[in-house]
PDB file of C-alpha atoms in Angstrom:
ATOM      1  CA  MET A   1       0.455  -1.946 -19.458  1.00  0.00           C
ATOM      2  CA  THR A   2       2.217  -3.613 -16.525  1.00  0.00           C
ATOM      3  CA  THR A   3       1.052  -6.757 -14.759  1.00  0.00           C
ATOM      4  CA  LEU A   4       0.145  -4.852 -11.575  1.00  0.00           C
ATOM      5  CA  GLU A   5      -1.975  -2.216 -13.259  1.00  0.00           C
ATOM      6  CA  THR A   6      -3.587  -4.749 -15.583  1.00  0.00           C
ATOM      7  CA  ARG A   7      -4.626  -6.894 -12.628  1.00  0.00           C
ATOM      8  CA  LEU A   8      -5.987  -3.973 -10.619  1.00  0.00           C
ATOM      9  CA  ARG A   9      -7.889  -2.551 -13.576  1.00  0.00           C
ATOM     10  CA  LEU A  10      -9.389  -5.918 -14.468  1.00  0.00           C
ATOM     11  CA  ARG A  11     -10.704  -6.477 -10.967  1.00  0.00           C
ATOM     12  CA  ARG A  12     -11.984  -2.925 -10.661  1.00  0.00           C
ATOM     13  CA  ASP A  13     -13.687  -3.017 -14.053  1.00  0.00           C
ATOM     14  CA  ARG A  14     -15.527  -6.166 -12.981  1.00  0.00           C
ATOM     15  CA  GLY A  15     -17.033  -4.148 -10.130  1.00  0.00           C
ATOM     16  CA  ARG A  16     -14.704  -5.238  -7.327  1.00  0.00           C
ATOM     17  CA  LYS A  17     -13.562  -2.752  -4.696  1.00  0.00           C
ATOM     18  CA  LEU A  18      -9.841  -3.193  -4.178  1.00  0.00           C
ATOM     19  CA  LEU A  19      -8.070  -3.889  -0.889  1.00  0.00           C
ATOM     20  CA  MET A  20      -4.376  -3.438  -0.144  1.00  0.00           C
ATOM     21  CA  PRO A  21      -3.313  -4.254   3.426  1.00  0.00           C
ATOM     22  CA  TYR A  22       0.096  -3.092   4.652  1.00  0.00           C
ATOM     23  CA  LEU A  23       2.661  -5.245   6.459  1.00  0.00           C
ATOM     24  CA  THR A  24       6.065  -4.167   7.759  1.00  0.00           C
ATOM     25  CA  GLY A  25       8.670  -6.558   6.422  1.00  0.00           C
ATOM     26  CA  GLY A  26      10.556  -8.453   9.120  1.00  0.00           C
ATOM     27  CA  VAL A  27       8.322  -7.267  11.959  1.00  0.00           C
ATOM     28  CA  THR A  28       7.973 -10.789  13.376  1.00  0.00           C
ATOM     29  CA  PRO A  29       9.803 -14.072  12.769  1.00  0.00           C
ATOM     30  CA  ASP A  30       6.699 -15.375  10.953  1.00  0.00           C
ATOM     31  CA  TRP A  31       5.993 -12.254   8.946  1.00  0.00           C
ATOM     32  CA  THR A  32       5.780 -14.115   5.640  1.00  0.00           C
ATOM     33  CA  ASP A  33       3.102 -16.352   7.181  1.00  0.00           C
ATOM     34  CA  HIS A  34       1.119 -13.161   7.781  1.00  0.00           C
ATOM     35  CA  LEU A  35       1.808 -12.204   4.168  1.00  0.00           C
ATOM     36  CA  ARG A  36       0.328 -15.422   2.832  1.00  0.00           C
ATOM     37  CA  ALA A  37      -2.622 -15.160   5.224  1.00  0.00           C
ATOM     38  CA  LEU A  38      -3.462 -11.657   3.962  1.00  0.00           C
ATOM     39  CA  ALA A  39      -3.366 -12.864   0.378  1.00  0.00           C
ATOM     40  CA  ASP A  40      -5.653 -15.787   1.144  1.00  0.00           C
ATOM     41  CA  ALA A  41      -8.078 -13.529   3.066  1.00  0.00           C
ATOM     42  CA  GLY A  42      -8.979 -11.413   0.046  1.00  0.00           C
ATOM     43  CA  ALA A  43      -6.252  -8.829  -0.532  1.00  0.00           C
ATOM     44  CA  ASP A  44      -5.918  -7.651  -4.135  1.00  0.00           C
ATOM     45  CA  ALA A  45      -2.332  -6.525  -3.505  1.00  0.00           C
ATOM     46  CA  ILE A  46      -0.159  -6.186  -0.407  1.00  0.00           C
ATOM     47  CA  GLU A  47       2.038  -3.246   0.516  1.00  0.00           C
ATOM     48  CA  VAL A  48       5.222  -4.399   2.253  1.00  0.00           C
ATOM     49  CA  GLY A  49       7.133  -1.722   4.106  1.00  0.00           C
ATOM     50  CA  ILE A  50      10.915  -1.878   4.274  1.00  0.00           C
ATOM     51  CA  PRO A  51      11.652  -0.465   7.739  1.00  0.00           C
ATOM     52  CA  PHE A  52      13.584   2.788   8.036  1.00  0.00           C
ATOM     53  CA  SER A  53      14.954   4.446  11.148  1.00  0.00           C
ATOM     54  CA  ASP A  54      13.388   7.851  10.429  1.00  0.00           C
ATOM     55  CA  PRO A  55       9.952   7.248   8.835  1.00  0.00           C
ATOM     56  CA  THR A  56       8.769  10.847   8.543  1.00  0.00           C
ATOM     57  CA  LEU A  57       5.284  10.124   7.171  1.00  0.00           C
ATOM     58  CA  ASP A  58       4.501   7.263   9.528  1.00  0.00           C
ATOM     59  CA  GLY A  59       2.695   7.597  12.825  1.00  0.00           C
ATOM     60  CA  VAL A  60       3.322   5.845  16.124  1.00  0.00           C
ATOM     61  CA  THR A  61       2.184   2.355  15.126  1.00  0.00           C
ATOM     62  CA  ILE A  62       4.215   2.009  11.931  1.00  0.00           C
ATOM     63  CA  GLN A  63       7.199   3.597  13.679  1.00  0.00           C
ATOM     64  CA  GLU A  64       6.890   0.948  16.389  1.00  0.00           C
ATOM     65  CA  ALA A  65       6.660  -1.782  13.756  1.00  0.00           C
ATOM     66  CA  SER A  66       9.725  -0.450  11.938  1.00  0.00           C
ATOM     67  CA  HIS A  67      11.664  -0.313  15.209  1.00  0.00           C
ATOM     68  CA  ALA A  68      10.646  -3.885  16.016  1.00  0.00           C
ATOM     69  CA  ALA A  69      11.779  -5.086  12.591  1.00  0.00           C
ATOM     70  CA  LEU A  70      15.103  -3.246  12.756  1.00  0.00           C
ATOM     71  CA  THR A  71      15.699  -4.559  16.278  1.00  0.00           C
ATOM     72  CA  ARG A  72      15.216  -8.068  14.907  1.00  0.00           C
ATOM     73  CA  GLY A  73      17.915  -7.320  12.330  1.00  0.00           C
ATOM     74  CA  ALA A  74      15.693  -6.767   9.300  1.00  0.00           C
ATOM     75  CA  THR A  75      17.499  -5.497   6.209  1.00  0.00           C
ATOM     76  CA  THR A  76      16.389  -4.622   2.707  1.00  0.00           C
ATOM     77  CA  ALA A  77      18.259  -7.610   1.278  1.00  0.00           C
ATOM     78  CA  GLY A  78      16.800  -9.959   3.872  1.00  0.00           C
ATOM     79  CA  ILE A  79      13.230  -8.793   3.302  1.00  0.00           C
ATOM     80  CA  LEU A  80      13.587  -9.159  -0.462  1.00  0.00           C
ATOM     81  CA  ALA A  81      15.031 -12.647   0.021  1.00  0.00           C
ATOM     82  CA  ASP A  82      12.008 -13.540   2.159  1.00  0.00           C
ATOM     83  CA  LEU A  83       9.668 -12.153  -0.490  1.00  0.00           C
ATOM     84  CA  SER A  84      11.434 -14.121  -3.190  1.00  0.00           C
ATOM     85  CA  GLY A  85      10.565 -17.333  -1.402  1.00  0.00           C
ATOM     86  CA  SER A  86       7.045 -16.393  -0.298  1.00  0.00           C
ATOM     87  CA  ARG A  87       5.206 -17.443  -3.487  1.00  0.00           C
ATOM     88  CA  ILE A  88       1.960 -15.595  -2.886  1.00  0.00           C
ATOM     89  CA  GLU A  89      -0.695 -15.167  -5.546  1.00  0.00           C
ATOM     90  CA  VAL A  90      -1.276 -11.399  -5.279  1.00  0.00           C
ATOM     91  CA  PRO A  91       1.025  -8.542  -6.316  1.00  0.00           C
ATOM     92  CA  VAL A  92       3.453  -7.125  -3.753  1.00  0.00           C
ATOM     93  CA  VAL A  93       4.129  -3.390  -3.663  1.00  0.00           C
ATOM     94  CA  VAL A  94       7.187  -2.364  -1.664  1.00  0.00           C
ATOM     95  CA  SER A  95       7.179   0.966   0.169  1.00  0.00           C
ATOM     96  CA  THR A  96      10.232   2.638   1.633  1.00  0.00           C
ATOM     97  CA  TYR A  97      11.949   5.983   1.911  1.00  0.00           C
ATOM     98  CA  ALA A  98      14.273   7.595  -0.607  1.00  0.00           C
ATOM     99  CA  ASN A  99      17.338   7.141   1.611  1.00  0.00           C
ATOM    100  CA  LEU A 100      16.962   3.378   1.244  1.00  0.00           C
ATOM    101  CA  ALA A 101      15.569   3.168  -2.272  1.00  0.00           C
ATOM    102  CA  LEU A 102      18.075   5.557  -3.819  1.00  0.00           C
ATOM    103  CA  ARG A 103      21.057   5.226  -1.488  1.00  0.00           C
ATOM    104  CA  ARG A 104      23.052   3.441  -4.147  1.00  0.00           C
ATOM    105  CA  ALA A 105      21.318   3.536  -7.519  1.00  0.00           C
ATOM    106  CA  ALA A 106      17.652   3.414  -8.443  1.00  0.00           C
ATOM    107  CA  ASP A 107      18.252   0.962 -11.282  1.00  0.00           C
ATOM    108  CA  ARG A 108      19.945  -1.595  -9.016  1.00  0.00           C
ATOM    109  CA  PHE A 109      17.286  -1.207  -6.342  1.00  0.00           C
ATOM    110  CA  CYS A 110      14.447  -1.675  -8.818  1.00  0.00           C
ATOM    111  CA  GLN A 111      16.161  -4.666 -10.387  1.00  0.00           C
ATOM    112  CA  ALA A 112      16.481  -6.221  -6.926  1.00  0.00           C
ATOM    113  CA  LEU A 113      12.755  -5.687  -6.395  1.00  0.00           C
ATOM    114  CA  ALA A 114      11.957  -7.360  -9.697  1.00  0.00           C
ATOM    115  CA  GLU A 115      14.170 -10.349  -8.888  1.00  0.00           C
ATOM    116  CA  ALA A 116      12.238 -10.757  -5.610  1.00  0.00           C
ATOM    117  CA  GLY A 117       8.933 -10.829  -7.497  1.00  0.00           C
ATOM    118  CA  VAL A 118       7.826  -7.330  -6.455  1.00  0.00           C
ATOM    119  CA  GLN A 119       5.588  -5.488  -8.922  1.00  0.00           C
ATOM    120  CA  GLY A 120       5.209  -2.009  -7.457  1.00  0.00           C
ATOM    121  CA  LEU A 121       7.086   0.651  -5.498  1.00  0.00           C
ATOM    122  CA  ILE A 122       6.014   3.550  -3.264  1.00  0.00           C
ATOM    123  CA  VAL A 123       8.584   6.148  -2.133  1.00  0.00           C
ATOM    124  CA  PRO A 124       6.514   8.596  -0.069  1.00  0.00           C
ATOM    125  CA  ASP A 125       9.224  11.250   0.368  1.00  0.00           C
ATOM    126  CA  LEU A 126      10.217  11.326  -3.315  1.00  0.00           C
ATOM    127  CA  PRO A 127       9.230  14.724  -4.773  1.00  0.00           C
ATOM    128  CA  LEU A 128       7.507  14.722  -8.144  1.00  0.00           C
ATOM    129  CA  GLU A 129      10.330  16.861  -9.545  1.00  0.00           C
ATOM    130  CA  GLU A 130      12.858  14.150  -8.653  1.00  0.00           C
ATOM    131  CA  ALA A 131      10.788  11.158  -9.713  1.00  0.00           C
ATOM    132  CA  GLY A 132      11.926  11.052 -13.347  1.00  0.00           C
ATOM    133  CA  SER A 133      15.066   8.947 -13.001  1.00  0.00           C
ATOM    134  CA  THR A 134      13.489   6.664 -10.406  1.00  0.00           C
ATOM    135  CA  GLY A 135      10.444   6.201 -12.605  1.00  0.00           C
ATOM    136  CA  ALA A 136      12.654   5.348 -15.567  1.00  0.00           C
ATOM    137  CA  ALA A 137      14.597   2.803 -13.501  1.00  0.00           C
ATOM    138  CA  ALA A 138      11.347   1.272 -12.273  1.00  0.00           C
ATOM    139  CA  THR A 139       9.912   1.046 -15.784  1.00  0.00           C
ATOM    140  CA  ALA A 140      13.077  -0.629 -17.043  1.00  0.00           C
ATOM    141  CA  ALA A 141      12.671  -3.277 -14.329  1.00  0.00           C
ATOM    142  CA  ASP A 142       8.918  -3.669 -15.007  1.00  0.00           C
ATOM    143  CA  ILE A 143       8.126  -2.121 -11.613  1.00  0.00           C
ATOM    144  CA  ASP A 144       5.282   0.386 -11.176  1.00  0.00           C
ATOM    145  CA  LEU A 145       6.294   3.533  -9.282  1.00  0.00           C
ATOM    146  CA  ALA A 146       3.049   4.728  -7.680  1.00  0.00           C
ATOM    147  CA  LEU A 147       2.988   8.413  -6.753  1.00  0.00           C
ATOM    148  CA  LEU A 148       1.176  10.106  -3.885  1.00  0.00           C
ATOM    149  CA  ALA A 149      -1.375  12.911  -3.988  1.00  0.00           C
ATOM    150  CA  SER A 150      -2.780  14.813  -1.018  1.00  0.00           C
ATOM    151  CA  PRO A 151      -5.837  16.988  -0.362  1.00  0.00           C
ATOM    152  CA  ALA A 152      -3.564  20.035  -0.692  1.00  0.00           C
ATOM    153  CA  THR A 153      -2.262  19.096  -4.155  1.00  0.00           C
ATOM    154  CA  PRO A 154      -3.319  21.787  -6.664  1.00  0.00           C
ATOM    155  CA  GLY A 155      -5.150  20.826  -9.847  1.00  0.00           C
ATOM    156  CA  ARG A 156      -2.307  21.085 -12.362  1.00  0.00           C
ATOM    157  CA  ARG A 157       0.057  19.099 -10.154  1.00  0.00           C
ATOM    158  CA  LEU A 158      -2.661  16.528  -9.490  1.00  0.00           C
ATOM    159  CA  ARG A 159      -3.016  15.918 -13.221  1.00  0.00           C
ATOM    160  CA  GLU A 160       0.751  15.540 -13.588  1.00  0.00           C
ATOM    161  CA  ILE A 161       0.866  13.034 -10.721  1.00  0.00           C
ATOM    162  CA  ALA A 162      -1.973  11.079 -12.317  1.00  0.00           C
ATOM    163  CA  GLU A 163      -0.158  11.018 -15.670  1.00  0.00           C
ATOM    164  CA  ARG A 164       3.228   9.993 -14.264  1.00  0.00           C
ATOM    165  CA  SER A 165       2.091   7.479 -11.657  1.00  0.00           C
ATOM    166  CA  ARG A 166       2.097   3.839 -12.655  1.00  0.00           C
ATOM    167  CA  GLY A 167       0.016   0.928 -11.370  1.00  0.00           C
ATOM    168  CA  PHE A 168      -2.223   3.093  -9.240  1.00  0.00           C
ATOM    169  CA  ILE A 169      -2.286   6.442  -7.466  1.00  0.00           C
ATOM    170  CA  TYR A 170      -1.928   6.616  -3.690  1.00  0.00           C
ATOM    171  CA  ALA A 171      -4.408   9.229  -2.466  1.00  0.00           C
ATOM    172  CA  VAL A 172      -3.423  10.401   1.023  1.00  0.00           C
ATOM    173  CA  SER A 173      -6.714  10.973   2.825  1.00  0.00           C
ATOM    174  CA  LEU A 174      -5.459  13.764   5.104  1.00  0.00           C
ATOM    175  CA  MET A 175      -2.580  16.092   5.784  1.00  0.00           C
ATOM    176  CA  GLY A 176      -0.700  14.199   8.477  1.00  0.00           C
ATOM    177  CA  THR A 177       0.920  10.875   9.262  1.00  0.00           C
ATOM    178  CA  THR A 178      -0.328   7.319   9.092  1.00  0.00           C
ATOM    179  CA  GLY A 179      -2.275   5.979  12.055  1.00  0.00           C
ATOM    180  CA  GLU A 180      -5.607   4.704  13.306  1.00  0.00           C
ATOM    181  CA  ARG A 181      -8.437   7.229  13.452  1.00  0.00           C
ATOM    182  CA  ARG A 182     -11.989   7.211  14.707  1.00  0.00           C
ATOM    183  CA  GLN A 183     -13.449   8.362  11.418  1.00  0.00           C
ATOM    184  CA  LEU A 184     -12.449   8.770   7.801  1.00  0.00           C
ATOM    185  CA  ALA A 185     -11.101  12.232   7.080  1.00  0.00           C
ATOM    186  CA  ALA A 186     -13.602  14.560   5.437  1.00  0.00           C
ATOM    187  CA  SER A 187     -10.972  15.438   2.812  1.00  0.00           C
ATOM    188  CA  ALA A 188     -10.732  11.847   1.545  1.00  0.00           C
ATOM    189  CA  ALA A 189     -13.794  11.745  -0.689  1.00  0.00           C
ATOM    190  CA  GLY A 190     -13.017  15.055  -2.350  1.00  0.00           C
ATOM    191  CA  LEU A 191      -9.470  14.005  -3.236  1.00  0.00           C
ATOM    192  CA  ALA A 192     -10.637  10.683  -4.667  1.00  0.00           C
ATOM    193  CA  ARG A 193     -13.234  12.423  -6.830  1.00  0.00           C
ATOM    194  CA  ARG A 194     -10.681  14.978  -8.059  1.00  0.00           C
ATOM    195  CA  LEU A 195      -8.344  12.191  -9.114  1.00  0.00           C
ATOM    196  CA  ARG A 196     -11.043  10.184 -10.826  1.00  0.00           C
ATOM    197  CA  ASP A 197     -11.945  13.295 -12.809  1.00  0.00           C
ATOM    198  CA  VAL A 198      -8.457  13.381 -14.357  1.00  0.00           C
ATOM    199  CA  THR A 199      -7.470   9.707 -14.700  1.00  0.00           C
ATOM    200  CA  ASP A 200      -8.747   6.199 -15.269  1.00  0.00           C
ATOM    201  CA  ARG A 201      -5.813   4.720 -13.352  1.00  0.00           C
ATOM    202  CA  PRO A 202      -6.887   2.948 -10.117  1.00  0.00           C
ATOM    203  CA  VAL A 203      -7.053   5.265  -7.103  1.00  0.00           C
ATOM    204  CA  PHE A 204      -6.367   3.914  -3.604  1.00  0.00           C
ATOM    205  CA  LEU A 205      -7.134   5.889  -0.461  1.00  0.00           C
ATOM    206  CA  GLY A 206      -4.814   5.446   2.499  1.00  0.00           C
ATOM    207  CA  PHE A 207      -3.839   6.977   5.879  1.00  0.00           C
ATOM    208  CA  GLY A 208      -6.236   6.545   8.767  1.00  0.00           C
ATOM    209  CA  ILE A 209      -8.496   3.817   7.371  1.00  0.00           C
ATOM    210  CA  SER A 210      -8.954   1.685  10.451  1.00  0.00           C
ATOM    211  CA  THR A 211     -12.242  -0.264  10.341  1.00  0.00           C
ATOM    212  CA  PRO A 212     -14.340  -2.205   7.833  1.00  0.00           C
ATOM    213  CA  GLU A 213     -16.876   0.645   7.873  1.00  0.00           C
ATOM    214  CA  GLN A 214     -14.198   3.216   7.057  1.00  0.00           C
ATOM    215  CA  ALA A 215     -12.826   1.031   4.266  1.00  0.00           C
ATOM    216  CA  ALA A 216     -16.293   0.770   2.741  1.00  0.00           C
ATOM    217  CA  ALA A 217     -16.753   4.539   3.016  1.00  0.00           C
ATOM    218  CA  ALA A 218     -13.364   5.161   1.385  1.00  0.00           C
ATOM    219  CA  THR A 219     -14.268   3.047  -1.637  1.00  0.00           C
ATOM    220  CA  ARG A 220     -17.487   4.894  -2.347  1.00  0.00           C
ATOM    221  CA  ASP A 221     -15.326   7.417  -4.210  1.00  0.00           C
ATOM    222  CA  ALA A 222     -11.986   5.598  -4.565  1.00  0.00           C
ATOM    223  CA  ASP A 223     -11.291   2.290  -6.304  1.00  0.00           C
ATOM    224  CA  GLY A 224      -9.541   0.808  -3.311  1.00  0.00           C
ATOM    225  CA  ALA A 225      -8.432   1.185   0.305  1.00  0.00           C
ATOM    226  CA  ILE A 226      -5.011   0.762   1.907  1.00  0.00           C
ATOM    227  CA  VAL A 227      -5.120  -0.342   5.553  1.00  0.00           C
ATOM    228  CA  GLY A 228      -1.870  -0.244   7.504  1.00  0.00           C
ATOM    229  CA  ALA A 229      -1.750   0.950  11.113  1.00  0.00           C
ATOM    230  CA  ALA A 230      -4.904  -0.891  12.196  1.00  0.00           C
ATOM    231  CA  LEU A 231      -3.456  -4.156  10.910  1.00  0.00           C
ATOM    232  CA  MET A 232       0.022  -3.533  12.304  1.00  0.00           C
ATOM    233  CA  ARG A 233      -1.398  -2.724  15.740  1.00  0.00           C
ATOM    234  CA  ARG A 234      -2.875  -6.226  15.785  1.00  0.00           C
ATOM    235  CA  VAL A 235       0.438  -7.766  14.750  1.00  0.00           C
ATOM    236  CA  LEU A 236       2.347  -5.785  17.374  1.00  0.00           C
ATOM    237  CA  ASP A 237      -0.154  -6.858  20.004  1.00  0.00           C
ATOM    238  CA  GLY A 238       0.539 -10.499  19.213  1.00  0.00           C
ATOM    239  CA  ALA A 239      -2.059 -11.462  16.593  1.00  0.00           C
ATOM    240  CA  ASP A 240      -1.150 -14.618  14.723  1.00  0.00           C
ATOM    241  CA  PRO A 241      -1.628 -15.018  10.949  1.00  0.00           C
ATOM    242  CA  ALA A 242      -5.108 -16.494  11.434  1.00  0.00           C
ATOM    243  CA  ALA A 243      -6.154 -13.397  13.392  1.00  0.00           C
ATOM    244  CA  THR A 244      -4.747 -10.937  10.870  1.00  0.00           C
ATOM    245  CA  ALA A 245      -6.463 -12.898   8.120  1.00  0.00           C
ATOM    246  CA  GLY A 246      -9.715 -12.581  10.040  1.00  0.00           C
ATOM    247  CA  PHE A 247      -9.354  -8.804  10.160  1.00  0.00           C
ATOM    248  CA  VAL A 248      -8.657  -8.651   6.424  1.00  0.00           C
ATOM    249  CA  ARG A 249     -11.658 -10.882   5.737  1.00  0.00           C
ATOM    250  CA  SER A 250     -13.815  -8.389   7.651  1.00  0.00           C
ATOM    251  CA  LEU A 251     -12.451  -5.579   5.468  1.00  0.00           C
ATOM    252  CA  ARG A 252     -13.064  -7.646   2.336  1.00  0.00           C
ATOM    253  CA  ALA A 253     -16.629  -8.383   3.407  1.00  0.00           C
ATOM    254  CA  ALA A 254     -17.313  -4.690   4.001  1.00  0.00           C
ATOM    255  CA  LEU A 255     -16.002  -3.783   0.551  1.00  0.00           C
ATOM    256  CA  ASP A 256     -18.150  -6.538  -0.951  1.00  0.00           C
ATOM    257  CA  GLY A 257     -21.238  -5.337   0.897  1.00  0.00           C
ATOM    258  CA  VAL A 258     -21.574  -8.500   2.993  1.00  0.00           C
ATOM    259  CA  PRO A 259     -23.421  -7.883   6.299  1.00  0.00           C
ATOM    260  CA  ALA A 260     -21.182  -8.133   9.375  1.00  0.00           C
ATOM    261  CA  GLU A 261     -23.122 -11.060  10.847  1.00  0.00           C
ATOM    262  CA  VAL A 262     -22.740 -13.045   7.619  1.00  0.00           C
ATOM    263  CA  SER A 263     -19.008 -12.310   7.562  1.00  0.00           C
ATOM    264  CA  ALA A 264     -18.686 -13.465  11.163  1.00  0.00           C
ATOM    265  CA  ASP A 265     -20.545 -16.698  10.400  1.00  0.00           C
ATOM    266  CA  ALA A 266     -18.116 -17.308   7.553  1.00  0.00           C
ATOM    267  CA  GLY A 267     -15.125 -16.995   9.849  1.00  0.00           C
ATOM    268  CA  GLY A 268     -14.310 -13.343   9.093  1.00  0.00           C
TER     269      GLY A 268
END
């Protein structure tokens, strides 16, 4: 079993609800300071997005973050170089689109991830039918290729996704794009339960989880929560690493069942 999945399973099996914040690579000059702050604030893993000019599954906020990063001159090679020197204590999972990940060769891309210290990979527009060669390249580089499942995924396909995914399974809480929402989608709990019926691999819910209360609700049925747009909105609005860490601490406290007033007293 890989390092990423071993770590996530160990924490989950000890009763911990898992938290994976998302950060767009290169979005600000100090983006790796944000990365370290998220790790110190209680993240169990961090998803780092490599910006792409046509992010089809991302909503307005992540699109804005990708545009900001690309405008600053962010490149895949530059982001991986930054990650290589970041030396954080939690696993990093890179997410990007197939045009970037597979533009040259999956084996070279995955090897570059491994050399940068990355442990996982998400390619949201990679169809299950085309995931074989990418999965093999990832496995050869000791990278976990985590696959996505949605509320519309039929039972047989859901089982195949659960079997072929590595590290964890990314459960998309709703049919739509990423973005902040006022409440957790009603479809989220059902999808998480369906996945947990067919696999023991960690299940993370993502898309639309925007508040500590929503994160706590998501992990009643899932093993973990992925929080992206709500965090990136703060970064885009000028939050410094201390402020983003404070938001992640509030998410961590909610997953741990710590009352909000206690979290606030502790600096979260």
